[in-house]
mmCIF file of C-alpha atoms and ligand atoms in Angstrom:
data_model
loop_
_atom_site.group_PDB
_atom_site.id
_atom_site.type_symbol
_atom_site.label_atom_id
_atom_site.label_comp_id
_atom_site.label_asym_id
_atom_site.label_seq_id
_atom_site.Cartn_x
_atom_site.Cartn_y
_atom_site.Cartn_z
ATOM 1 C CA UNK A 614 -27.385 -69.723 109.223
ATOM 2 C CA UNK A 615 -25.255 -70.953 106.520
ATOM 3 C CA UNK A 616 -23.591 -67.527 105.803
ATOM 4 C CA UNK A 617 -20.178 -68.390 104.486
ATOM 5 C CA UNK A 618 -21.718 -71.526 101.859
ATOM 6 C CA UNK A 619 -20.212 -70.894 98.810
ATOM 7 C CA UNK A 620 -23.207 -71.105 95.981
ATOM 8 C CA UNK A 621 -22.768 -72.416 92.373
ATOM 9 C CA UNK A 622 -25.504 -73.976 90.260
ATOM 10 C CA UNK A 623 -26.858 -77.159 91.360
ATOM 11 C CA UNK A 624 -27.122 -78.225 88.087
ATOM 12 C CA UNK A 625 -23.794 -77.235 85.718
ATOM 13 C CA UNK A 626 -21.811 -76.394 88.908
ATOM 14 C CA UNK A 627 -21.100 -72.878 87.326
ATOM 15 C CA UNK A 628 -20.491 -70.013 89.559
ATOM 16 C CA UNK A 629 -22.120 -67.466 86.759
ATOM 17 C CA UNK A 630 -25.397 -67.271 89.133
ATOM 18 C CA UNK A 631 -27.144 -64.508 90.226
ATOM 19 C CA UNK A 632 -29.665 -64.137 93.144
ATOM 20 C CA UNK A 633 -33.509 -62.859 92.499
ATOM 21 C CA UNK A 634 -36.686 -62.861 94.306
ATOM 22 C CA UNK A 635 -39.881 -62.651 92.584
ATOM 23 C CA UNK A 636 -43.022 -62.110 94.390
ATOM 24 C CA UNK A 637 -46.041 -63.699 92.594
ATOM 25 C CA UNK A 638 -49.616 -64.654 94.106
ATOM 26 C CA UNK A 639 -50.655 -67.554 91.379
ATOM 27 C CA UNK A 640 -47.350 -68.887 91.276
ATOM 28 C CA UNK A 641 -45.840 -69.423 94.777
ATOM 29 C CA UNK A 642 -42.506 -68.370 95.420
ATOM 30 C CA UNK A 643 -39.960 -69.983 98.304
ATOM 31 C CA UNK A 644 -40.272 -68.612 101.153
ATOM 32 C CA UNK A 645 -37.646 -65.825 103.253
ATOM 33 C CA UNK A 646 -35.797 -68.719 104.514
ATOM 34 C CA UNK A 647 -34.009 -69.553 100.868
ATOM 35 C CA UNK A 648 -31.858 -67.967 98.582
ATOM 36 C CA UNK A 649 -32.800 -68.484 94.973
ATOM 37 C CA UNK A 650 -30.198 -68.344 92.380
ATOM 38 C CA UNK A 651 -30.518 -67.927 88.672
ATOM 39 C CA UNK A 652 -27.683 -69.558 86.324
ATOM 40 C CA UNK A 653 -26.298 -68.113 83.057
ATOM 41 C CA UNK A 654 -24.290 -71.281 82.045
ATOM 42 C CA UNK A 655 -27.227 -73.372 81.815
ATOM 43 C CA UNK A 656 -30.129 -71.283 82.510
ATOM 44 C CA UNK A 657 -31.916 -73.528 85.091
ATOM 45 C CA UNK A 658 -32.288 -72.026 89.100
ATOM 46 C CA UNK A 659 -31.018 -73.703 92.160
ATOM 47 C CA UNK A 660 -32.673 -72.941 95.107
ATOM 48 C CA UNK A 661 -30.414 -72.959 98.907
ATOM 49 C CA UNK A 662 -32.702 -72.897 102.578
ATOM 50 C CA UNK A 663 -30.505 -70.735 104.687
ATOM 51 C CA UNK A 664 -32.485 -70.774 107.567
ATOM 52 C CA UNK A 665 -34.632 -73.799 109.695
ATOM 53 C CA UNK A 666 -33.411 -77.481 108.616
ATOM 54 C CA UNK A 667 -33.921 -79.127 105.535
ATOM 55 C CA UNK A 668 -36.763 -81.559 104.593
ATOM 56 C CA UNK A 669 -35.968 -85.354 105.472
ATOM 57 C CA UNK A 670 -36.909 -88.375 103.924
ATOM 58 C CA UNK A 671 -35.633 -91.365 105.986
ATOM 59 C CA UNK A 672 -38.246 -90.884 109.133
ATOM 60 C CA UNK A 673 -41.152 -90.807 106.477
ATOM 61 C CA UNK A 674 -42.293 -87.841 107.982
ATOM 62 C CA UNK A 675 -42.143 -86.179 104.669
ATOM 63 C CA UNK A 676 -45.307 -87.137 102.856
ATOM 64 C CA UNK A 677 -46.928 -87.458 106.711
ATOM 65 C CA UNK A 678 -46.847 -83.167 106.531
ATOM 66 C CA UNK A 679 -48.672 -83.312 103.071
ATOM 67 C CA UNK A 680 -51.735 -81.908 104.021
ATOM 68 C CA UNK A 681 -54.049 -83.452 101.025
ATOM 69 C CA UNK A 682 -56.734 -83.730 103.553
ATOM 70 C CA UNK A 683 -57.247 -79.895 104.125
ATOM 71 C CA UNK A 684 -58.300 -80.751 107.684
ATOM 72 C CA UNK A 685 -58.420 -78.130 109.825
ATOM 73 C CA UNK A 686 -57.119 -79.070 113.561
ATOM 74 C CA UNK A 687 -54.333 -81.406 114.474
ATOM 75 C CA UNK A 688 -56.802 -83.490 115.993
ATOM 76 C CA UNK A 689 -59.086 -84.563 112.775
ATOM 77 C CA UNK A 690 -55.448 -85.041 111.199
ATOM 78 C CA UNK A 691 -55.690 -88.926 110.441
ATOM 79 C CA UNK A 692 -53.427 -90.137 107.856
ATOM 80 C CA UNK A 693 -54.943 -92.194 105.141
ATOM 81 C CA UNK A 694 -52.683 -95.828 104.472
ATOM 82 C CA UNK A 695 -51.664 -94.162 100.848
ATOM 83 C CA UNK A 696 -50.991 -90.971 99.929
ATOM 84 C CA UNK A 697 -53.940 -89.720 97.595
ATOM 85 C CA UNK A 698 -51.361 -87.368 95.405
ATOM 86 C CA UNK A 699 -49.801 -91.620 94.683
ATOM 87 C CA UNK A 700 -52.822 -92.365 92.977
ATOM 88 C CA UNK A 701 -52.644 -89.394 90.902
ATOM 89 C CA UNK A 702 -49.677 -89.736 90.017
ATOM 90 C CA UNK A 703 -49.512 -93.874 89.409
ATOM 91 C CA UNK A 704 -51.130 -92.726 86.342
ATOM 92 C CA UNK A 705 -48.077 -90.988 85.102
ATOM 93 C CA UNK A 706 -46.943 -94.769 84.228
ATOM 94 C CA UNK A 707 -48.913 -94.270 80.783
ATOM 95 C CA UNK A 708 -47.088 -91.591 79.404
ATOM 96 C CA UNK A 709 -43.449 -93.212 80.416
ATOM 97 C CA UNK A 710 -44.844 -96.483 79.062
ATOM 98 C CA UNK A 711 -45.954 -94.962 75.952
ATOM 99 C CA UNK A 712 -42.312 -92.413 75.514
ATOM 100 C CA UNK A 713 -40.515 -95.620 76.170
ATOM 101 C CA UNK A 714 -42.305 -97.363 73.692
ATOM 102 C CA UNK A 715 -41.909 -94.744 70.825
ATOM 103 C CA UNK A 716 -37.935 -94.090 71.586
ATOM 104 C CA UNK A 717 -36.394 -97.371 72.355
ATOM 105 C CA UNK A 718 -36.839 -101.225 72.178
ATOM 106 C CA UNK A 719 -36.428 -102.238 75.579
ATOM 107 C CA UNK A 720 -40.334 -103.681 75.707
ATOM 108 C CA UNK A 721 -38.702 -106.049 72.418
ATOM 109 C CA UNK A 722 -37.097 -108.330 74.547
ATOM 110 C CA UNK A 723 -38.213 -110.707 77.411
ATOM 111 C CA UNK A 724 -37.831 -109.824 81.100
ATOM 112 C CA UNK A 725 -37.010 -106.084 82.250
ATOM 113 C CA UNK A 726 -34.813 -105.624 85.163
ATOM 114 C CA UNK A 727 -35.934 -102.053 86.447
ATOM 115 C CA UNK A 728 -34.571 -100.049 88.947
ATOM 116 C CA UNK A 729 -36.938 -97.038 90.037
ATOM 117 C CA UNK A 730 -34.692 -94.741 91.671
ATOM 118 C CA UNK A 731 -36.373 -92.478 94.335
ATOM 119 C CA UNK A 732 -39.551 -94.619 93.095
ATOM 120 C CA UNK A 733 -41.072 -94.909 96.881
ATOM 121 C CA UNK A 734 -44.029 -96.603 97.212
ATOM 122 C CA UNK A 735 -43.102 -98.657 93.785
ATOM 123 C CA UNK A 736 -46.431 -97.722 91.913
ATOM 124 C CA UNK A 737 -44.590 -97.128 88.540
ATOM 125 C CA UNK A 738 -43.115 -101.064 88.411
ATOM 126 C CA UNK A 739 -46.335 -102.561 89.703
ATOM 127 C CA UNK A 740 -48.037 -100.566 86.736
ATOM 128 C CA UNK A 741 -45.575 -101.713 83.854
ATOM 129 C CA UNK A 742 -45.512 -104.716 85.497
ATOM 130 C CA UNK A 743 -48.862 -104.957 83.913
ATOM 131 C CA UNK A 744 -48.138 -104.348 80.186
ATOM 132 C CA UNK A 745 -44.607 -106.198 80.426
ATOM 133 C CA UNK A 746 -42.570 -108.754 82.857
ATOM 134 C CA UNK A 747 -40.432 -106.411 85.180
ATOM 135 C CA UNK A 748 -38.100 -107.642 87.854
ATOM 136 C CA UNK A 749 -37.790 -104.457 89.923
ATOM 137 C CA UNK A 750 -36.038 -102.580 92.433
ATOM 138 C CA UNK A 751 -37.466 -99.873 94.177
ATOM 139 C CA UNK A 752 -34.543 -97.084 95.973
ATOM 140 C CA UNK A 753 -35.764 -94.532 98.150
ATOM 141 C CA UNK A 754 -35.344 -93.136 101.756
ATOM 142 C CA UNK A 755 -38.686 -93.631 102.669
ATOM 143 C CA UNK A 756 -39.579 -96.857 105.091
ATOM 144 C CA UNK A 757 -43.309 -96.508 104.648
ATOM 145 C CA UNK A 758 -43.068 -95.913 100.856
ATOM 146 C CA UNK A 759 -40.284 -99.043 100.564
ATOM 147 C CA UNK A 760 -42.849 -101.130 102.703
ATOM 148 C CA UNK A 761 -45.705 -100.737 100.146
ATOM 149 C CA UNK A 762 -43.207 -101.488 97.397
ATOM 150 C CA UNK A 763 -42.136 -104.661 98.810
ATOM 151 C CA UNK A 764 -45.899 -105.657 99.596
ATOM 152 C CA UNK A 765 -46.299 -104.859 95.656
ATOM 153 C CA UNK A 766 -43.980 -106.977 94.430
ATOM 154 C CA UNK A 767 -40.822 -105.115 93.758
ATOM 155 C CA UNK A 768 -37.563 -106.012 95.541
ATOM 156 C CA UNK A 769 -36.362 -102.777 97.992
ATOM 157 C CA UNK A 770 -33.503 -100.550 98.483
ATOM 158 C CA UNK A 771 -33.241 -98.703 101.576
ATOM 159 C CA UNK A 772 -31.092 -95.879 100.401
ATOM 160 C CA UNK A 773 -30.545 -93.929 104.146
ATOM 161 C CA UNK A 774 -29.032 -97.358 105.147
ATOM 162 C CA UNK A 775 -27.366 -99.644 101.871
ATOM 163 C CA UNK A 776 -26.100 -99.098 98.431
ATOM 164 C CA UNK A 777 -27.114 -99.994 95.213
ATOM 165 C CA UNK A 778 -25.583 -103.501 94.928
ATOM 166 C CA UNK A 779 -27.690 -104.833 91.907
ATOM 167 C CA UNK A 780 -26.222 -103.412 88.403
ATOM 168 C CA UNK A 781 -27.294 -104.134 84.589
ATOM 169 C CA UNK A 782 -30.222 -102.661 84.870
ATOM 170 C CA UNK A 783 -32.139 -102.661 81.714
ATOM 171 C CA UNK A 784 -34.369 -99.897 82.667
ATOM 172 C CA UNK A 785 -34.006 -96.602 85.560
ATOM 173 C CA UNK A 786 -36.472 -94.279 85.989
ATOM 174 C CA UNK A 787 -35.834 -91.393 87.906
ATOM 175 C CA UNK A 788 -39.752 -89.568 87.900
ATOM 176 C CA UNK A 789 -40.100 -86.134 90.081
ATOM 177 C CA UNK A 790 -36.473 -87.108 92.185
ATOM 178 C CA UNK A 791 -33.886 -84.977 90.657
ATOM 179 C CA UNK A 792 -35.287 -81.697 91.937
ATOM 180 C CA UNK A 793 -35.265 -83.031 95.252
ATOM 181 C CA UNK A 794 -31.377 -83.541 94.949
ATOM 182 C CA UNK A 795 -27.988 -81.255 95.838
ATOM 183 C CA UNK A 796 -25.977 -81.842 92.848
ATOM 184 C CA UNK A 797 -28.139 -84.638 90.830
ATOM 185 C CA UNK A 798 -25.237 -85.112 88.345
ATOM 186 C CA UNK A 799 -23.268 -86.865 90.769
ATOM 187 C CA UNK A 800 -26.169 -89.387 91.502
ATOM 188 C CA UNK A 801 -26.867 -89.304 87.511
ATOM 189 C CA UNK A 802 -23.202 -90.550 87.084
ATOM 190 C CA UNK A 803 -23.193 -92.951 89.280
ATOM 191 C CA UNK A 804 -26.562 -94.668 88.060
ATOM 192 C CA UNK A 805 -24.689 -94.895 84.698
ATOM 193 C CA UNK A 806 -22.878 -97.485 85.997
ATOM 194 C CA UNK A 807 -25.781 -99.787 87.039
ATOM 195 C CA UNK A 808 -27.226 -99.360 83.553
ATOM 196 C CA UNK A 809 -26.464 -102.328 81.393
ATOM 197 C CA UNK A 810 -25.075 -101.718 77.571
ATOM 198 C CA UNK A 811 -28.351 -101.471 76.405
ATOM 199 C CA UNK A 812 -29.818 -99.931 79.207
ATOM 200 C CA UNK A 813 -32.124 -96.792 79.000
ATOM 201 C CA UNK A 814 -33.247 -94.021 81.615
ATOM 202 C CA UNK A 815 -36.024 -92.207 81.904
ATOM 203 C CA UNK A 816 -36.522 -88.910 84.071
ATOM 204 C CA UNK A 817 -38.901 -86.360 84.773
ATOM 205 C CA UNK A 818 -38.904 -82.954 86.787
ATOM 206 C CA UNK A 819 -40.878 -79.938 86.897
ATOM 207 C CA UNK A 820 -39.894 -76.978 84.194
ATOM 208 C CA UNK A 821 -38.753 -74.011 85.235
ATOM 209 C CA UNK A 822 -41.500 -72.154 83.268
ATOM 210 C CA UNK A 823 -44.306 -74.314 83.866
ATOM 211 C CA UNK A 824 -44.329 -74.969 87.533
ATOM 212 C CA UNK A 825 -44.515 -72.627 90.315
ATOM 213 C CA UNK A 826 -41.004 -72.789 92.386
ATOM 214 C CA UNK A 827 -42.257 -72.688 96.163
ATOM 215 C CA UNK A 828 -42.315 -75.972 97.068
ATOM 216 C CA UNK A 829 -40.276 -76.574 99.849
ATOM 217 C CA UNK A 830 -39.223 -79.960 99.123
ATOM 218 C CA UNK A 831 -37.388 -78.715 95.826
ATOM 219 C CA UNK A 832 -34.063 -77.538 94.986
ATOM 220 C CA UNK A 833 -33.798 -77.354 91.728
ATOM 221 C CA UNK A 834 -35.821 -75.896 88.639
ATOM 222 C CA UNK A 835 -34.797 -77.211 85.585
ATOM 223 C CA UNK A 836 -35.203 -75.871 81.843
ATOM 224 C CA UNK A 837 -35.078 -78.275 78.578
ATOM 225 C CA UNK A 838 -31.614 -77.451 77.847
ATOM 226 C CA UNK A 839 -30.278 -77.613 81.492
ATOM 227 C CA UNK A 840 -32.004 -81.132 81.873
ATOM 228 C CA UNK A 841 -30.024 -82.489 78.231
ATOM 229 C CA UNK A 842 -27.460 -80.716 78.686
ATOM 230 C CA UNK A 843 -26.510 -82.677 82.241
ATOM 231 C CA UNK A 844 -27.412 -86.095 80.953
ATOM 232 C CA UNK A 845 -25.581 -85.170 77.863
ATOM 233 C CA UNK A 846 -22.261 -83.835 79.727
ATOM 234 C CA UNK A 847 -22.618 -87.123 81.946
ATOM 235 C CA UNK A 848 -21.921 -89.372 79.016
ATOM 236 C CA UNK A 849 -25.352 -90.136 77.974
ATOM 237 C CA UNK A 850 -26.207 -90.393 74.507
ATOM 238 C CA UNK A 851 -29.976 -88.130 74.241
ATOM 239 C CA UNK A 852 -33.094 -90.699 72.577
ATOM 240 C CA UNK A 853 -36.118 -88.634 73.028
ATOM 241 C CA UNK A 854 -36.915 -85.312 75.593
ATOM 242 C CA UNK A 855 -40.057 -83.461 75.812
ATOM 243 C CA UNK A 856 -42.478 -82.208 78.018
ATOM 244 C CA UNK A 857 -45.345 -83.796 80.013
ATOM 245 C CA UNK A 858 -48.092 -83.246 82.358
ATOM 246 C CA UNK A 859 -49.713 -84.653 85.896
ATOM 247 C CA UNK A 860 -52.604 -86.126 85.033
ATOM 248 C CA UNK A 861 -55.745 -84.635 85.059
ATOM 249 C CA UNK A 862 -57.588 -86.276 87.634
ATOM 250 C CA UNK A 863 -55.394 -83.923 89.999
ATOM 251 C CA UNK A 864 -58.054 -81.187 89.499
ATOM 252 C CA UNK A 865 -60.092 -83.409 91.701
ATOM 253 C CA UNK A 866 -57.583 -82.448 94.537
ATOM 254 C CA UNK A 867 -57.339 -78.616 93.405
ATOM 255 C CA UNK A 868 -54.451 -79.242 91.455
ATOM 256 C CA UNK A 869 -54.498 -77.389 88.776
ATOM 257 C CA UNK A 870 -51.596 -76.268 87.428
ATOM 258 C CA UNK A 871 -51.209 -79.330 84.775
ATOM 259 C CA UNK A 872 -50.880 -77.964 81.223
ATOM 260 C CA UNK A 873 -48.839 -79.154 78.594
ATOM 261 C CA UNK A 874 -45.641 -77.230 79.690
ATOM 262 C CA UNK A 875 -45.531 -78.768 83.515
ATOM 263 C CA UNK A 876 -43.110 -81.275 83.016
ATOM 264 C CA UNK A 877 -40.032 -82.140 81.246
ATOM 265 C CA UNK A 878 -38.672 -85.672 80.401
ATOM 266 C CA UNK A 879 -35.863 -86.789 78.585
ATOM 267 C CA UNK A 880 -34.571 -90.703 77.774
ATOM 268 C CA UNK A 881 -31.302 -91.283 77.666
ATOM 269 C CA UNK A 882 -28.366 -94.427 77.352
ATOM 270 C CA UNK A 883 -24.931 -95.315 76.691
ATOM 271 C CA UNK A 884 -24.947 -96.367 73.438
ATOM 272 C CA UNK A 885 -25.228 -94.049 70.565
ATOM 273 C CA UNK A 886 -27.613 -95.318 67.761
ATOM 274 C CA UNK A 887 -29.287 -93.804 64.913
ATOM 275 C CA UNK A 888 -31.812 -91.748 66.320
ATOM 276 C CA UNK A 889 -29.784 -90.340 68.820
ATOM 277 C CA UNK A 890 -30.725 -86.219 69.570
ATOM 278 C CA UNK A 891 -28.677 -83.363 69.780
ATOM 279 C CA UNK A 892 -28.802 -80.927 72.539
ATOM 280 C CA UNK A 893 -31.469 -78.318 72.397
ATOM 281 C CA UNK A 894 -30.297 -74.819 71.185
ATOM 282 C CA UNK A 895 -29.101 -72.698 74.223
ATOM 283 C CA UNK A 896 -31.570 -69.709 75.123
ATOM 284 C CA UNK A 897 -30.886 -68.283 78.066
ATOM 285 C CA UNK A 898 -31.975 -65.043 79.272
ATOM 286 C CA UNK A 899 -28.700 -62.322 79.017
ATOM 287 C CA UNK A 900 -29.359 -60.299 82.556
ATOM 288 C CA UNK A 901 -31.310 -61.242 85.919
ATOM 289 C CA UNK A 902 -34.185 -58.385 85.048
ATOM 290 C CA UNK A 903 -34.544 -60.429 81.847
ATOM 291 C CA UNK A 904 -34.837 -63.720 83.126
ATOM 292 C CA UNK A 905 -37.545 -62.716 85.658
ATOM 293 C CA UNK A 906 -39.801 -60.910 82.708
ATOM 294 C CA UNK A 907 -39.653 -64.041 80.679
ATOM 295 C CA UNK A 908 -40.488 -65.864 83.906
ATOM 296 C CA UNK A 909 -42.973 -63.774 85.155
ATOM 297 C CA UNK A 910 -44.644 -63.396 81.170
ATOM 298 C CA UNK A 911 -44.625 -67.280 81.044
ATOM 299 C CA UNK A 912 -46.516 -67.212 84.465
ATOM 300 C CA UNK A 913 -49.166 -64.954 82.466
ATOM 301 C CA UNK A 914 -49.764 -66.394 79.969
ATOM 302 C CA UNK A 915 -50.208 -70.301 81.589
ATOM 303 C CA UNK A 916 -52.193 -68.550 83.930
ATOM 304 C CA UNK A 917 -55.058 -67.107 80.721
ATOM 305 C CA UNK A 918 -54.683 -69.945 78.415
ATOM 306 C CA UNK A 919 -54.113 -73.363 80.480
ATOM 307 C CA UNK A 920 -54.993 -72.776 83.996
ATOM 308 C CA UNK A 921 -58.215 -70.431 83.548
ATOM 309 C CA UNK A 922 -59.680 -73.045 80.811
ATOM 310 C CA UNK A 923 -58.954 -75.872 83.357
ATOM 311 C CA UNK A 924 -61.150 -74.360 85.498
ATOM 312 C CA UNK A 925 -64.091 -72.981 83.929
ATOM 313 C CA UNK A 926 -64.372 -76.619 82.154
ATOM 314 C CA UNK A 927 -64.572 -78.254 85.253
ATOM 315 C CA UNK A 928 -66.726 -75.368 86.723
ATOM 316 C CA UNK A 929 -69.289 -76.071 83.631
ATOM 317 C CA UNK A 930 -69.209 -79.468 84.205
ATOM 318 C CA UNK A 931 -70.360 -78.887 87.851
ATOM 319 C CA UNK A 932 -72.963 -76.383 87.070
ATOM 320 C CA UNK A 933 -74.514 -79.054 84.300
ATOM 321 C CA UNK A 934 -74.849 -81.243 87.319
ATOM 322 C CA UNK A 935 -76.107 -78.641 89.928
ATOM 323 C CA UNK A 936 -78.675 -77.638 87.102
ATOM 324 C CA UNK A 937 -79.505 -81.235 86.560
ATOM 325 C CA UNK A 938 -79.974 -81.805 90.336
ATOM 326 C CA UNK A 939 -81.530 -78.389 91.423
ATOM 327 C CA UNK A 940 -84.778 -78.988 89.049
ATOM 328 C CA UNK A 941 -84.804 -82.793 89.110
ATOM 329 C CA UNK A 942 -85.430 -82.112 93.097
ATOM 330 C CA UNK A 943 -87.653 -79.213 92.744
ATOM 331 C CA UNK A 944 -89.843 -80.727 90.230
ATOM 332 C CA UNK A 945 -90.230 -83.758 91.964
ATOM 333 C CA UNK A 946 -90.978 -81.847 95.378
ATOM 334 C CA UNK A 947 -93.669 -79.764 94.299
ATOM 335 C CA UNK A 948 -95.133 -82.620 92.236
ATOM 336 C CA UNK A 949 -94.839 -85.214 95.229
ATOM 337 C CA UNK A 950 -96.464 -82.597 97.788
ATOM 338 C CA UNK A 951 -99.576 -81.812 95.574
ATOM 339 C CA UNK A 952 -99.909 -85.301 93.578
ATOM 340 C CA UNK A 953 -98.347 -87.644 96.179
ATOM 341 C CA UNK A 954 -96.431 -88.930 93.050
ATOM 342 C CA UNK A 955 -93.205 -88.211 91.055
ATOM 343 C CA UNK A 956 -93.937 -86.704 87.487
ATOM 344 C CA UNK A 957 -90.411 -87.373 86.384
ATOM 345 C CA UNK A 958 -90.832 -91.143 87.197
ATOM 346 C CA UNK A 959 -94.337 -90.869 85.638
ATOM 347 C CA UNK A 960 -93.958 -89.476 82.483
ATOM 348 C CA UNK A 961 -89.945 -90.543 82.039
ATOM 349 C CA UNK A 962 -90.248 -94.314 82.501
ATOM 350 C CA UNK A 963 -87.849 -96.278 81.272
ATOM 351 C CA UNK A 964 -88.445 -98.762 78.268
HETATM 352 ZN ZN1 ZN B 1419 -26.031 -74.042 85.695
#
């Protein structure tokens, strides 16, 4: 137990933090063995396991645990050759694409050296890859994820073993990594380096009040402002933030906790031009019982609007089908035992 570990905020490095626990059945909260810690500097929570070891990433065995399968014994537990949360989120490549578009002019010019930081299986270069010519780079911890990269085209970085030699990078993207971190400024820093003079970044995390904090595998919830803020206090000049969503195919998979408020993104460079942004107005809540009523009243009211309308869509779409189905079969049943023919093929035959 890591008693004597002296907390501060992952993300601002502020010691104004304040432990809370919040106990919530639709929104999953971490489990016993963390400490979760609020911050009033910047308003974002940083999250510490205190007991059992931490997740790692360089044996692969990470995504390996992902149950997406829902099987129920070890011994049905067969692991598919990709990961099918990698197909729903390849798609995520059309918003980036499209943000990227809108905010700068990298897409203007001819080739695209990329660098997908934390990008693992390289599905994000392989799609823009598509739309433009990339040259790409692909930096993770994962050998199994790296290995599909390579196969797809992009050149690999095995991050538990080299550095990042390459540098001018005309494009990073840093999608879903940055909660996974200890202190992502550092790493956020030190990618500002590899970025050429012209060079933009794009990253994505989960928000604070739009995702549910228990998963295990992250460290960090960040808020608009905290996200900005870090880039902006890094050096970066701001081009265009926001918020995004996983697509919606991930209701296929139960996932259903994509609404509009999921995700945040921000684009960011060196240079300062003329659209550069501001950073957002600070907003933070003023005491820890205030912070976890905003939290909790967020939870409630993604929960009514987004959530619940997810599902009774898809549930309508379903019981169209089932309706569909239940008197197509019937019908031609009953028809086939006393007729010997189908009256639906009969009467319903096509021109
Ligand atoms: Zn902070």
């Amino acid at each position: 137990m890591a008693k004597n570990i002296n907390f501060s905020c992952r993300v601002c490095l502020s010691k104004k933090i304040q432990e809370f626990k919040i106990v919530h059945y639709g929104f999953v909260t971490k489990s016993e063995n963390w400490k979760s810690f609020f911050c009033f500097e910047c308003g974002s929570v940083s999250e510490f396991k205190i007991k059992e070891k931490e997740i790692t990433y360089a044996d692969g065995t990470y995504r390996d645990n992902k149950n997406h399968f829902n099987t129920k014994s070890d011994d049905e537990k067969i692991l598919p050759p990709i990961d099918f949360w990698s197909a729903i989120s390849f798609k995520r490549w059309a918003h980036i694409w499209k943000v990227l578009k809108k905010s700068t002019d990298i897409f203007s010019n001819g080739e695209i050296k990329m660098l997908d930081y934390g990008g693992y299986n390289g599905f994000l270069p392989y799609a823009l890859n598509q739309k433009h010519k990339i040259n790409s780079f692909v930096a993770d911890l994962d050998p199994k994820g790296l290995d599909t990269a390579k196969f797809l085209g992009s050149n690999t970085i095995d991050l538990s073993k080299n550095k990042i030699n390459e540098k001018n990078f005309d494009l990073i993207t840093i999608v879903h990594v940055l909660e996974h971190l200890d202190q992502p400024k550092e790493n956020i820093i030190e990618l500002k380096s590899l970025l050429s003079d012209e060079g933009v970044i794009y990253a994505e995390v989960p928000n604070l009040y739009g995702f549910p904090l228990g998963d295990e595998a992250h460290k960090i919830a960040f808020t608009q402002y905290s996200l900005v803020k870090m880039f902006h206090s890094s050096g970066y000049e701001i081009f265009d933030y926001g918020f995004t969503k996983t697509p919606k195919e991930s209701i296929k998979f139960d996932y259903y906790y994509n609404h509009d408020l999921e995700n945040l993104f921000i684009v960011c460079g060196k240079k300062k031009r003329s659209l550069s942004l501001n950073v957002p107005k600070k907003k933070i809540p003023e005491t820890i019982e205030n912070f976890k009523h905003v939290l909790m009243l967020k939870y409630s009211q993604i929960m009514l609007k987004k959530i619940s309308s997810t599902l009774l869509r898809t549930s309508m779409r379903y019981l169209r089908s089932f309706i569909l189905f239940f008197i197509y079969g019937l019908v031609d049943f009953i028809t086939l035992k006393i007729f010997k023919v189908s009256i639906v093929s009969k009467f319903f035959k096509k021109r």
